[in-house]
Tab-separated table of C-alpha atoms in Angstrom:
chain	number	residue	atom	x	y	z
A	1	UNK	CA	107.882	160.929	94.780
A	2	UNK	CA	109.361	159.148	97.465
A	3	UNK	CA	107.341	156.184	99.412
A	4	UNK	CA	108.212	155.032	103.038
A	5	UNK	CA	107.143	152.130	104.599
A	6	UNK	CA	107.922	151.708	108.288
A	7	UNK	CA	108.402	148.247	109.972
A	8	UNK	CA	109.640	146.637	113.427
A	9	UNK	CA	107.338	148.286	116.103
A	10	UNK	CA	105.672	146.174	118.800
A	11	UNK	CA	105.357	145.582	122.649
A	12	UNK	CA	108.394	145.776	124.803
A	13	UNK	CA	109.214	145.985	128.291
A	14	UNK	CA	110.781	148.723	129.899
A	15	UNK	CA	114.504	148.470	129.365
A	16	UNK	CA	114.187	146.762	126.341
A	17	UNK	CA	115.280	147.305	122.817
A	18	UNK	CA	113.596	147.671	119.198
A	19	UNK	CA	114.666	148.561	115.720
A	20	UNK	CA	112.502	150.402	113.261
A	21	UNK	CA	113.160	150.208	109.857
A	22	UNK	CA	111.902	152.622	107.361
A	23	UNK	CA	112.235	151.172	103.461
A	24	UNK	CA	112.158	153.744	100.586
A	25	UNK	CA	111.142	153.652	97.400
A	26	UNK	CA	112.680	155.631	94.284
A	27	UNK	CA	116.115	156.188	92.553
A	28	UNK	CA	116.756	159.689	94.893
A	29	UNK	CA	116.831	158.230	98.399
A	30	UNK	CA	120.549	158.858	98.835
A	31	UNK	CA	120.036	162.628	98.573
A	32	UNK	CA	117.535	162.806	101.099
A	33	UNK	CA	117.382	163.792	104.773
A	34	UNK	CA	115.452	161.234	106.918
A	35	UNK	CA	114.428	161.702	110.173
A	36	UNK	CA	112.167	159.902	112.769
A	37	UNK	CA	109.066	161.296	114.417
A	38	UNK	CA	106.905	159.945	117.171
A	39	UNK	CA	103.520	160.867	118.234
A	40	UNK	CA	101.715	159.769	121.173
A	41	UNK	CA	97.832	159.860	121.780
A	42	UNK	CA	96.704	163.688	122.595
A	43	UNK	CA	100.664	165.122	121.796
A	44	UNK	CA	102.011	167.012	119.303
A	45	UNK	CA	104.362	165.267	116.685
A	46	UNK	CA	108.021	165.705	117.704
A	47	UNK	CA	111.256	164.955	115.745
A	48	UNK	CA	113.239	162.250	117.681
A	49	UNK	CA	116.315	161.816	115.236
A	50	UNK	CA	117.268	162.793	111.861
A	51	UNK	CA	120.417	162.013	109.682
A	52	UNK	CA	121.865	163.754	106.373
A	53	UNK	CA	122.026	162.297	103.122
A	54	UNK	CA	126.101	161.546	103.991
A	55	UNK	CA	125.320	160.147	107.312
A	56	UNK	CA	127.680	162.694	108.818
A	57	UNK	CA	124.719	164.946	110.034
A	58	UNK	CA	122.707	163.418	113.068
A	59	UNK	CA	120.207	164.730	115.442
A	60	UNK	CA	118.777	163.637	118.436
A	61	UNK	CA	116.039	164.923	120.911
A	62	UNK	CA	117.378	165.558	124.498
A	63	UNK	CA	114.796	162.777	125.465
A	64	UNK	CA	116.231	159.880	123.767
A	65	UNK	CA	120.057	161.187	123.390
A	66	UNK	CA	122.521	158.353	124.200
A	67	UNK	CA	119.713	155.558	123.741
A	68	UNK	CA	118.590	155.753	120.064
A	69	UNK	CA	120.856	155.557	117.120
A	70	UNK	CA	119.715	156.346	113.750
A	71	UNK	CA	121.577	155.051	110.878
A	72	UNK	CA	120.823	154.527	107.074
A	73	UNK	CA	122.002	151.939	104.450
A	74	UNK	CA	121.586	153.343	101.049
A	75	UNK	CA	122.491	150.143	99.019
A	76	UNK	CA	119.090	149.086	101.006
A	77	UNK	CA	116.923	152.319	100.558
A	78	UNK	CA	116.443	151.765	104.294
A	79	UNK	CA	117.114	154.028	107.241
A	80	UNK	CA	116.668	152.645	110.760
A	81	UNK	CA	116.335	153.795	114.309
A	82	UNK	CA	118.025	151.781	117.152
A	83	UNK	CA	115.970	151.964	120.345
A	84	UNK	CA	117.822	150.942	123.573
A	85	UNK	CA	116.745	151.222	126.775
A	86	UNK	CA	113.302	151.774	126.143
A	87	UNK	CA	110.761	153.536	128.624
A	88	UNK	CA	107.209	153.734	128.759
A	89	UNK	CA	107.512	157.531	127.671
A	90	UNK	CA	108.745	156.102	124.675
A	91	UNK	CA	105.212	154.489	123.549
A	92	UNK	CA	104.132	156.360	120.348
A	93	UNK	CA	103.567	155.888	116.870
A	94	UNK	CA	106.806	156.290	114.847
A	95	UNK	CA	107.047	157.852	111.473
A	96	UNK	CA	109.747	158.297	109.172
A	97	UNK	CA	109.940	160.841	106.958
A	98	UNK	CA	112.224	162.507	103.593
A	99	UNK	CA	113.501	166.013	103.708
A	100	UNK	CA	114.485	167.058	99.876
A	101	UNK	CA	116.803	169.478	101.246
A	102	UNK	CA	119.297	166.616	102.627
A	103	UNK	CA	119.302	167.454	106.192
A	104	UNK	CA	116.602	168.915	108.643
A	105	UNK	CA	115.216	169.168	112.390
A	106	UNK	CA	112.299	171.502	111.269
A	107	UNK	CA	109.050	169.043	110.626
A	108	UNK	CA	107.631	171.360	108.175
A	109	UNK	CA	110.367	170.966	105.601
A	110	UNK	CA	109.681	167.254	105.419
A	111	UNK	CA	108.306	166.175	102.239
A	112	UNK	CA	107.522	162.905	102.549
A	113	UNK	CA	105.883	160.793	105.330
A	114	UNK	CA	105.248	157.102	106.145
A	115	UNK	CA	102.055	155.706	107.551
A	116	UNK	CA	103.627	154.881	111.103
A	117	UNK	CA	104.362	151.743	112.962
A	118	UNK	CA	103.525	151.420	116.737
A	119	UNK	CA	105.785	151.073	119.673
A	120	UNK	CA	104.397	150.392	123.145
A	121	UNK	CA	106.672	150.095	126.148
A	122	UNK	CA	105.180	148.382	129.256
A	123	UNK	CA	106.334	149.190	132.900
């Protein structure tokens, strides 16, 4: 099994930047695809970005494309989400998740989830 712990959330002003980290336990981290999801109050959880096991495959939602960058460091068992030019609409709880298939843009295929970290962007 994989345990995931997100960190790096906080309060920032619009236009600011934030980097989220997701630390993973287990020896099989490098074999899992990783995804970042977010959920705002009263809204559905949606995929923001995903990265494949080799880092060669990435996906970004249209709403964050060009502003967010997902990356991973296998040596540290950590996946990152660099968020730039933040907007109030980015306010949400952000979750990282692991997919045994190696890469996925489908929420239902993700097997393990972190506890989430709050990101709040003020206007």
